Tab-separated table of C-alpha atoms in Angstrom:
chain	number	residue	atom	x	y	z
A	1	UNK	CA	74.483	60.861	4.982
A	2	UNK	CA	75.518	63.491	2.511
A	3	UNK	CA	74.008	63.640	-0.889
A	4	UNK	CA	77.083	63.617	-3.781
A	5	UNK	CA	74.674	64.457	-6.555
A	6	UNK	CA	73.884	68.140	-5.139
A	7	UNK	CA	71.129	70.301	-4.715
A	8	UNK	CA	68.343	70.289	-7.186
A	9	UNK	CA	68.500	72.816	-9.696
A	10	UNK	CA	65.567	75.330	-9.230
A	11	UNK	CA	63.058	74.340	-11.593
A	12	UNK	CA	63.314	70.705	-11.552
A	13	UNK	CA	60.268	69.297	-10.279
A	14	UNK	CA	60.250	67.409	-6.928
A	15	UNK	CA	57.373	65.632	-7.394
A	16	UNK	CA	57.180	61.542	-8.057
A	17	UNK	CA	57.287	60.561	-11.387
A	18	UNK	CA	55.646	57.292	-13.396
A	19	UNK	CA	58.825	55.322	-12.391
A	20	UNK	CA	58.614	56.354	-8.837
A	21	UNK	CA	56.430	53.778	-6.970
A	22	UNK	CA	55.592	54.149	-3.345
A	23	UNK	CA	53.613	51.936	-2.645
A	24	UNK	CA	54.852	48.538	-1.729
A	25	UNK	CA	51.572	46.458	-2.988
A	26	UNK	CA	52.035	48.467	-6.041
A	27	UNK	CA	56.075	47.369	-6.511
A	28	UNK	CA	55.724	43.728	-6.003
A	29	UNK	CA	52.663	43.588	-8.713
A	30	UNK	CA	54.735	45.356	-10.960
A	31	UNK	CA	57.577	42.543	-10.368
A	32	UNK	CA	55.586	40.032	-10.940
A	33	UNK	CA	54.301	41.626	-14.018
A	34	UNK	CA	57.923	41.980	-15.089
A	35	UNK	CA	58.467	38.203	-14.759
A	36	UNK	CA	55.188	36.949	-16.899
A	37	UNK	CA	56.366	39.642	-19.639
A	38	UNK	CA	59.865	38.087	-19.146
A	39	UNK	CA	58.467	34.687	-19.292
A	40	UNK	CA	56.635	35.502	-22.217
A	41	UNK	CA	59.030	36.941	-24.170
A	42	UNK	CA	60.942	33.812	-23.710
A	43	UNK	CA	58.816	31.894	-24.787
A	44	UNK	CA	58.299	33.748	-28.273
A	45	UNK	CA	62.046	33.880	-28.586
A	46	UNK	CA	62.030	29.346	-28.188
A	47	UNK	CA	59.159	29.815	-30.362
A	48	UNK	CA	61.772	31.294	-33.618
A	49	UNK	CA	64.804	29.142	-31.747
A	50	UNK	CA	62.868	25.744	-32.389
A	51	UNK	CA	65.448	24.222	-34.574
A	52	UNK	CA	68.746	25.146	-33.096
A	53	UNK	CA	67.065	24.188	-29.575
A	54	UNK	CA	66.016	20.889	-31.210
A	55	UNK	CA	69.667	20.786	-32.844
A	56	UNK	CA	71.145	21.002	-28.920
A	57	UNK	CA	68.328	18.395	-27.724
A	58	UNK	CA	69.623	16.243	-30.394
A	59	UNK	CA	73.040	16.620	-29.127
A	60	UNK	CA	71.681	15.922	-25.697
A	61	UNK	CA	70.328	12.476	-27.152
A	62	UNK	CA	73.498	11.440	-28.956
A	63	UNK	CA	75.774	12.411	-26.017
A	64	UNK	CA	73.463	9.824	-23.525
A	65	UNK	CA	73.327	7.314	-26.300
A	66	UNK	CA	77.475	7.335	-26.423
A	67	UNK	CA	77.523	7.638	-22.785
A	68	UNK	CA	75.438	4.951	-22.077
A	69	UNK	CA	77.323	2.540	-24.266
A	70	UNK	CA	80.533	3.388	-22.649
A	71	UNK	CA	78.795	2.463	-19.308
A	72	UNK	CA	78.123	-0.795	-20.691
A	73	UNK	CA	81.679	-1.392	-22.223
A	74	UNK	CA	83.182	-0.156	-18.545
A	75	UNK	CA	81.520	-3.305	-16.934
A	76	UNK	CA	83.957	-5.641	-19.069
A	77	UNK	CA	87.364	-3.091	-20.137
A	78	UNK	CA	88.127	-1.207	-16.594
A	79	UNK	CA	90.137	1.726	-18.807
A	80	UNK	CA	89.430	5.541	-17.982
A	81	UNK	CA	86.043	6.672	-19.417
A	82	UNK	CA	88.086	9.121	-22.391
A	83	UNK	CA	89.110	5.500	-23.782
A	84	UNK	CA	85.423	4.062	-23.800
A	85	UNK	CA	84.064	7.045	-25.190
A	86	UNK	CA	86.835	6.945	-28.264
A	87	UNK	CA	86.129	2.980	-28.818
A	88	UNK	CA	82.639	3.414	-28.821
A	89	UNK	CA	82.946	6.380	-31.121
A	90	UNK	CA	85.348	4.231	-33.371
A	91	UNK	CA	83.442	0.807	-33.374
A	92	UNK	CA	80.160	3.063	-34.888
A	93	UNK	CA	82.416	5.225	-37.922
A	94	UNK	CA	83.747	1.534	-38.552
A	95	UNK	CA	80.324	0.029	-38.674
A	96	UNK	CA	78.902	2.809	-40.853
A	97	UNK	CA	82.308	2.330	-43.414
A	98	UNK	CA	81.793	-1.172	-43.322
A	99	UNK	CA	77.932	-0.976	-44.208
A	100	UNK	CA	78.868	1.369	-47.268
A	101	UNK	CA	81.796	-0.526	-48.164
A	102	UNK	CA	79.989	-4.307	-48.493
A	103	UNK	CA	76.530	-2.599	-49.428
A	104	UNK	CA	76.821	0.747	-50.861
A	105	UNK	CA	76.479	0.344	-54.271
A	106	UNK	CA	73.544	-2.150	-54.092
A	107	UNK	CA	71.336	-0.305	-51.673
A	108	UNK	CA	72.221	2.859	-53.629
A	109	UNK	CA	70.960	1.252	-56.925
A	110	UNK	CA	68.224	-0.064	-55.008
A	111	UNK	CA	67.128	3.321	-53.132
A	112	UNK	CA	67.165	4.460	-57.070
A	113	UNK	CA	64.603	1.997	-58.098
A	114	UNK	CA	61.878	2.108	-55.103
A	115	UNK	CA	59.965	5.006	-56.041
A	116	UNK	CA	59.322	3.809	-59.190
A	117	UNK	CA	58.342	0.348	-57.499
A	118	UNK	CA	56.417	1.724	-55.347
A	119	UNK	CA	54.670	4.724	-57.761
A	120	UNK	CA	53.451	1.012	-60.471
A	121	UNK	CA	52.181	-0.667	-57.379
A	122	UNK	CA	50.070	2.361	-55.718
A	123	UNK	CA	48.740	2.497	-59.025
A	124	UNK	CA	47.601	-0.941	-59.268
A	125	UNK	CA	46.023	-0.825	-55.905
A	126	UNK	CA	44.001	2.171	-57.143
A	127	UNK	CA	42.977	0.125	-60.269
A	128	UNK	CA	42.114	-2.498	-58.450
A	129	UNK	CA	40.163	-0.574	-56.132
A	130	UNK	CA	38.142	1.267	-59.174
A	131	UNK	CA	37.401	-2.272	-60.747
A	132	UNK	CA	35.630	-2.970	-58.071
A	133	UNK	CA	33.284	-0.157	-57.449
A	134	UNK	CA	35.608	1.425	-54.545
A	135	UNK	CA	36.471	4.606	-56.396
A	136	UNK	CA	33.786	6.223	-58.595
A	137	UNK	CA	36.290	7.598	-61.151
A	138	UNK	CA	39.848	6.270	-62.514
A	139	UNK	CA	41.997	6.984	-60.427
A	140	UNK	CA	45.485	8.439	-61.461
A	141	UNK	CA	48.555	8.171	-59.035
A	142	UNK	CA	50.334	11.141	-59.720
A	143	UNK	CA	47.242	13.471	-59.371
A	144	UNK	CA	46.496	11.771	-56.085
A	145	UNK	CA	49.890	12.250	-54.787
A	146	UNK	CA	49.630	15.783	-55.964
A	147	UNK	CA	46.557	16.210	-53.549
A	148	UNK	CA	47.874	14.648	-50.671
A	149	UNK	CA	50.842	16.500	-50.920
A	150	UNK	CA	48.964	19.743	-51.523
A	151	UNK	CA	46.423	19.174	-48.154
A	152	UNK	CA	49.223	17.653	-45.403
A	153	UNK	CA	52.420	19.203	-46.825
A	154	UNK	CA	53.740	19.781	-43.675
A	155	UNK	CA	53.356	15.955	-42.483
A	156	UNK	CA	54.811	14.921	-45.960
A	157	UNK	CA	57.582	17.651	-45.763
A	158	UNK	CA	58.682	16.024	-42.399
A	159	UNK	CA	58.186	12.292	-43.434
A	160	UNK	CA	60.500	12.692	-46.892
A	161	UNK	CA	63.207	14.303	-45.007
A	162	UNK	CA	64.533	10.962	-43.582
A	163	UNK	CA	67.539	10.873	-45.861
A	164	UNK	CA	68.109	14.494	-46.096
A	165	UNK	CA	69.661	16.901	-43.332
A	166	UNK	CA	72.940	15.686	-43.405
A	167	UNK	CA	74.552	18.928	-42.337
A	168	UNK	CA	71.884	18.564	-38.993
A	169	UNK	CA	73.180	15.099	-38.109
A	170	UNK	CA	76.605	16.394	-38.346
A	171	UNK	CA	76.397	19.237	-35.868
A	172	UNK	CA	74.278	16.795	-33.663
A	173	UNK	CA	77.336	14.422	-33.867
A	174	UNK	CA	79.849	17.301	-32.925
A	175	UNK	CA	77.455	18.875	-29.982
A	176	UNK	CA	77.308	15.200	-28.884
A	177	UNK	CA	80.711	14.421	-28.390
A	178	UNK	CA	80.892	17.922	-26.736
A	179	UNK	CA	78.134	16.849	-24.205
A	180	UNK	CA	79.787	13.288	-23.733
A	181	UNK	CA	83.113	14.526	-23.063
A	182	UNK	CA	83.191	16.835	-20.210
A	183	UNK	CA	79.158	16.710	-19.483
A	184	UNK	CA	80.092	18.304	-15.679
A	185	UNK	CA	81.015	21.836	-17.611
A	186	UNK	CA	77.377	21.850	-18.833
A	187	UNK	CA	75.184	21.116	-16.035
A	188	UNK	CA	77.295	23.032	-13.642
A	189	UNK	CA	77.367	26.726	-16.078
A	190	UNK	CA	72.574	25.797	-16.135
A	191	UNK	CA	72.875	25.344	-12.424
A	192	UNK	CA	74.627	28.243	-11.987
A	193	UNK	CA	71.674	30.406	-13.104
A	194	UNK	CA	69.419	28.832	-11.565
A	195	UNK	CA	68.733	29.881	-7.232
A	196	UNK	CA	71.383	28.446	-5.238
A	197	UNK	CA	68.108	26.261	-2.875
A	198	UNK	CA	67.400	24.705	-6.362
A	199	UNK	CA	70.414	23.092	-7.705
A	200	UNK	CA	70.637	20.357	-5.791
A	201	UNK	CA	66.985	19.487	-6.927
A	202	UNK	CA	68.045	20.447	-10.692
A	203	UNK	CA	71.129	18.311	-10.171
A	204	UNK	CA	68.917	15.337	-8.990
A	205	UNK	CA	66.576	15.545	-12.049
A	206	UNK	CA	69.470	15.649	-14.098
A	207	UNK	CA	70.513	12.328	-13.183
A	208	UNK	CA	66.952	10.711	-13.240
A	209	UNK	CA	67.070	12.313	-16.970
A	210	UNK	CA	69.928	11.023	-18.099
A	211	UNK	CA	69.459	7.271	-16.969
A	212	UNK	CA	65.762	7.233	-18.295
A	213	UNK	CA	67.496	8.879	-21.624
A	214	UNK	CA	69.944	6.131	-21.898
A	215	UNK	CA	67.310	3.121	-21.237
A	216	UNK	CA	65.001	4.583	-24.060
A	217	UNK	CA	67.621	4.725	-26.367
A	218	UNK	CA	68.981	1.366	-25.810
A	219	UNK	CA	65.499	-0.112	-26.210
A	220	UNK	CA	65.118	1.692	-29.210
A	221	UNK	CA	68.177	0.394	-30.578
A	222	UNK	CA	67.848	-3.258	-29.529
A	223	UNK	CA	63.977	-2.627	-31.358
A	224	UNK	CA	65.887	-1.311	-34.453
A	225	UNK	CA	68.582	-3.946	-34.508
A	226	UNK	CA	65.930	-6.785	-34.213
A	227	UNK	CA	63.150	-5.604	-36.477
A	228	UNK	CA	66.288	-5.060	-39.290
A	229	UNK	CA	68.865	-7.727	-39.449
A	230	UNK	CA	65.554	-9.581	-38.977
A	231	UNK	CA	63.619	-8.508	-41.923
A	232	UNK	CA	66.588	-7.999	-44.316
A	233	UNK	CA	67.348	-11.771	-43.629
A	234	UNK	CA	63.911	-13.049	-44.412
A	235	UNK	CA	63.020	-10.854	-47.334
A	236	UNK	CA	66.703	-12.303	-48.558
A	237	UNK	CA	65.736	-15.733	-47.767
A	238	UNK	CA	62.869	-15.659	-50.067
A	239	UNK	CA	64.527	-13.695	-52.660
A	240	UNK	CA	62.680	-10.248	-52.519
A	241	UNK	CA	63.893	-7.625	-54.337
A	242	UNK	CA	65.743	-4.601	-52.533
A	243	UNK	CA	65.945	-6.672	-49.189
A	244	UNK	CA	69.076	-4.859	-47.795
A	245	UNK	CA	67.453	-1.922	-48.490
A	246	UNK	CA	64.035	-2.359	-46.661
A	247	UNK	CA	65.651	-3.869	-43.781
A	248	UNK	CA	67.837	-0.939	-43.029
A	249	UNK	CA	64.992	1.278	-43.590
A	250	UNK	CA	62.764	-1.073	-41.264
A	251	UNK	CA	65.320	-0.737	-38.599
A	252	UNK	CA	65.885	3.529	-39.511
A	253	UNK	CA	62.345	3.700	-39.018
A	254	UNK	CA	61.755	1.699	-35.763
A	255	UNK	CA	63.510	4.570	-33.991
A	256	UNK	CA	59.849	6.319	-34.880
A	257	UNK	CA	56.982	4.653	-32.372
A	258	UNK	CA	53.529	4.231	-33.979
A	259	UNK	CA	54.836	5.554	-36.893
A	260	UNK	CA	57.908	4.406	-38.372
A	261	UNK	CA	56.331	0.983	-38.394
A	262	UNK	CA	53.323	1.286	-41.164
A	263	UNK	CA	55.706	3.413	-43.280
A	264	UNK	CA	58.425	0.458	-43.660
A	265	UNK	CA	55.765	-2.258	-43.930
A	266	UNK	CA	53.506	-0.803	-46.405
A	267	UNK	CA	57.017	0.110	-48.443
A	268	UNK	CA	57.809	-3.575	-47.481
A	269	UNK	CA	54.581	-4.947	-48.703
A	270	UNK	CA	54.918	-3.016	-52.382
A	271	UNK	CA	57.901	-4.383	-53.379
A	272	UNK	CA	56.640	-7.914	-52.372
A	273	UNK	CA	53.744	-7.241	-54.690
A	274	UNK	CA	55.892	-6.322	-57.546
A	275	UNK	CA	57.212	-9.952	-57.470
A	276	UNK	CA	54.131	-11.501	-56.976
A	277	UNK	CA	51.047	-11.953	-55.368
A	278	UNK	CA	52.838	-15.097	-53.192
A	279	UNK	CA	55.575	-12.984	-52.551
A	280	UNK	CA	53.501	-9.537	-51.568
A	281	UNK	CA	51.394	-12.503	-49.140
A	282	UNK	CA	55.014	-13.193	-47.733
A	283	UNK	CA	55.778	-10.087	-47.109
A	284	UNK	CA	52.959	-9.105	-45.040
A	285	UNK	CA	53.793	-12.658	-43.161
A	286	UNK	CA	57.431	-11.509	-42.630
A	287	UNK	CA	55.989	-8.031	-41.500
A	288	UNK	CA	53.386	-8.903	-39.304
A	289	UNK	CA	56.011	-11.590	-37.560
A	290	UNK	CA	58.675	-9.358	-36.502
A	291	UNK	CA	56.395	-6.921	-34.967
A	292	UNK	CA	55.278	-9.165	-33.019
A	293	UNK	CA	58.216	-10.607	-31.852
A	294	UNK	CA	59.436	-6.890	-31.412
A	295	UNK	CA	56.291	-5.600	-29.916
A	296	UNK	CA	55.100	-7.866	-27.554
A	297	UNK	CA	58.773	-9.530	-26.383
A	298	UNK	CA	61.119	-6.819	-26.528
A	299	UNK	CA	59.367	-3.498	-26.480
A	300	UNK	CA	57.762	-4.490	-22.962
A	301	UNK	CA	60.975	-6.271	-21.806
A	302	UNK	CA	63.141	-3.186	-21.862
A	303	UNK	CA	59.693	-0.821	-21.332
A	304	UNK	CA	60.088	-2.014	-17.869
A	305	UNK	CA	63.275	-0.392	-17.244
A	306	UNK	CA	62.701	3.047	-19.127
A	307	UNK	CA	59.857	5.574	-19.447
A	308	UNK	CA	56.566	4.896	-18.855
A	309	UNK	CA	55.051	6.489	-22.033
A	310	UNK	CA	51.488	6.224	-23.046
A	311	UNK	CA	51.443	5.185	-27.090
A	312	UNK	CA	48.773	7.292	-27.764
A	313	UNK	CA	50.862	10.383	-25.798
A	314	UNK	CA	53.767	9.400	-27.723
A	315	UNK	CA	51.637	9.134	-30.677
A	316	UNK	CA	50.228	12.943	-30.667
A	317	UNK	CA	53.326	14.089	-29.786
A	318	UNK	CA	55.138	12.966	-33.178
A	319	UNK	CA	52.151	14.382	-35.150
A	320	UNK	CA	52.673	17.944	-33.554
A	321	UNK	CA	56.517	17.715	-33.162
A	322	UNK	CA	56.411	16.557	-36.780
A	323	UNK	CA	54.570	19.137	-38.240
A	324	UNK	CA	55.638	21.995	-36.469
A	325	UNK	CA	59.339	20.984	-36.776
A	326	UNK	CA	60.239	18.646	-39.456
A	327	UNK	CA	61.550	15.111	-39.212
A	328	UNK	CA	64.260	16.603	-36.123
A	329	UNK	CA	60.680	17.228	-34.348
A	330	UNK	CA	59.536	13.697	-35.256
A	331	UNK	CA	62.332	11.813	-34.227
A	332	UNK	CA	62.973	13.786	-31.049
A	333	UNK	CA	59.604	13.883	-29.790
A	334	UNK	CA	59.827	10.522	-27.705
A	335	UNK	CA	62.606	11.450	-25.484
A	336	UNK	CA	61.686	15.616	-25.302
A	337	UNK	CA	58.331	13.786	-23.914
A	338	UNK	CA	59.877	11.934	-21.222
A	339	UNK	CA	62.022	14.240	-20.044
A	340	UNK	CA	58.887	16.430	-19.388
A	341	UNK	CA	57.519	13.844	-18.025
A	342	UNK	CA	60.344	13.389	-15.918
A	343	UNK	CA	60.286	16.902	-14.852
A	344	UNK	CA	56.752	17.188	-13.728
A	345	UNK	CA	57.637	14.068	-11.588
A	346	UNK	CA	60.058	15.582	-9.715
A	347	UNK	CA	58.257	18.752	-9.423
A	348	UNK	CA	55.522	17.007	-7.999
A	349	UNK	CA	57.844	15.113	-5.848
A	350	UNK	CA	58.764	18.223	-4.332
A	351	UNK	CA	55.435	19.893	-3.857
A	352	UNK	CA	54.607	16.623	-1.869
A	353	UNK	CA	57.780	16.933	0.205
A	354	UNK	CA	57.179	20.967	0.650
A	355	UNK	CA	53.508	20.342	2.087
A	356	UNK	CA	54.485	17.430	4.240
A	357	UNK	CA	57.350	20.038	6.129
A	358	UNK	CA	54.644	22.429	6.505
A	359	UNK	CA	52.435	20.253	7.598
């Protein structure tokens, strides 16, 4: 075989050089030292990515949640799936109108008013607990909040974003319509890269994703529905003050786990207070009943058919996810941890399935 590159010019040295590698042993170490640098590197570079790659996941999320209500309008309208997609689309923009049509202007005037509600009754619960020997000096609201926000401003940073990042939710809309539309084009172009004996396995875990995905997220909104048409009709039963607004943010913050819960009941419990001590007693009634009802008969209903999620697991993970990322990390951390979990399955799935063959 003749050499197109030529003699050597005299003088070059013939000898190998630090890029020249012989030996064999010594070539596959230094490949697998490439791929741990490689897989490092990525790493660091998801690391800075965080929140776009939680702005895709939350595409992901919102794609599955359209897609799985178009499942459940194809078992009654047998039209193509474009059409379902577009009516459930247009049924939710005509339920959001509608809500700030009818109730706009009152739960704006009311979302105006809470803090202040709920800055006079923190400081009578600090009062109350210095009269009686709880709190050696007296105690001042605003200085407290100061502290607390000083020593976990991360936690509160992600906690009083709930009603901020519009611009987020907007491009989580758009990438989920994307997703929902033509979700084939997706998963093919990630399979792609991935070795050809692994795509059928990646396609397979796909699938067990998505329907987990879509059961978590229709128990979470059946949870949210309940625990807020539920509460906003009590508290307006009674005549509390502001009950439109704390039942839609009982049923916002249902979509948080372990969390989402104390936050809307303590807010609940407040503005009972400010009416009242028989109405602050109701409150806790009306609180205390419909997470109940929501947490021992529908929560472990539909927990049945979707991901098997330990609280406290769920529990750590919005902590971390919440103060490394925001409120996106918060509210995202339930279904990024079953998808894991989801993963790990199958890879142990295979494993078993590898060893039995060899076996």
């Amino acid at each position: 075989m003749s050499d197109d590159s030529g003699p050597i010019p005299p003088g070059v040295p013939t000898r190998t050089g630090p890029t020249d590698i012989s030996d064999g042993m010594i070539r596959a170490e230094a490949k697998k030292a490439a791929v741990w640098l490689g897989m490092a590197a990525l790493i660091v570079l998801a690391v800075f990515l965080a929140q776009p790659l939680l702005v895709i996941f939350g595409g992901v999320v919102f794609a599955a949640l359209i897609d799985g209500g178009q499942r459940l309008l194809g078992r009654v309208l047998p039209v193509p799936r474009g059409v379902r997609i577009a009516i459930v689309l247009l049924a939710g923009v005509s339920f959001a109108a509608w809500l700030f049509y009818s109730a706009g202007n009152q739960i704006a005037t009311q979302a105006a008013e809470l803090p202040a509600i709920v800055k006079t009754q923190a400081q009578r619960a600090l009062d109350w607990a210095h009269s009686r020997g709880m709190l050696m000096e007296q105690p001042d609201f605003s200085r407290l909040a100061g502290q607390v926000i000083g020593g976990v401003g991360p936690v509160t940073r992600a906690l009083g974003g709930i009603f901020g990042g519009f611009t987020t939710a907007f491009l989580i809309m758009i990438l989920g319509i994307y997703f929902v539309i033509e979700p084939d084009i997706y998963q093919r172009g990630f399979a792609w890269m991935l070795p050809v004996e692994n795509r059928e396995r990646f396609h397979g875990t796909v699938r067990r994703m998505g329907k987990s995905l879509r059961m978590l997220l229709f128990g979470r909104l059946i949870g949210m529905t309940v625990e807020g048409v539920a509460t906003w009709i009590a508290l307006a039963v009674y005549g509390v003050p502001m009950a439109a607004l704390l039942g839609i943010l009982t049923g916002l913050l249902a979509f948080l786990p372990n969390i989402g819960a104390p936050i809307s009941g303590l807010l609940m419990v407040m503005v009972g207070f400010s009416g009242g001590t028989t109405m602050g007693i109701y409150c806790i009634a009306v609180y205390f009943i419909v997470q109940t009802v929501d947490g021992n008969i529908i929560v472990p209903m539909v927990a049945k058919r979707t991901a098997d999620l330990a609280p406290a697991l769920v529990l750590g993970a919005q902590l971390i996810f919440g103060v490394l990322f925001g409120i996106l990390g918060l509210a995202l951390a339930d279904p990024i941890v079953a998808m894991l979990k989801i993963a790990l399955e199958r890879q142990a799935e295979h494993n078993k399935q590898m060893a039995t063959t060899d076996a």
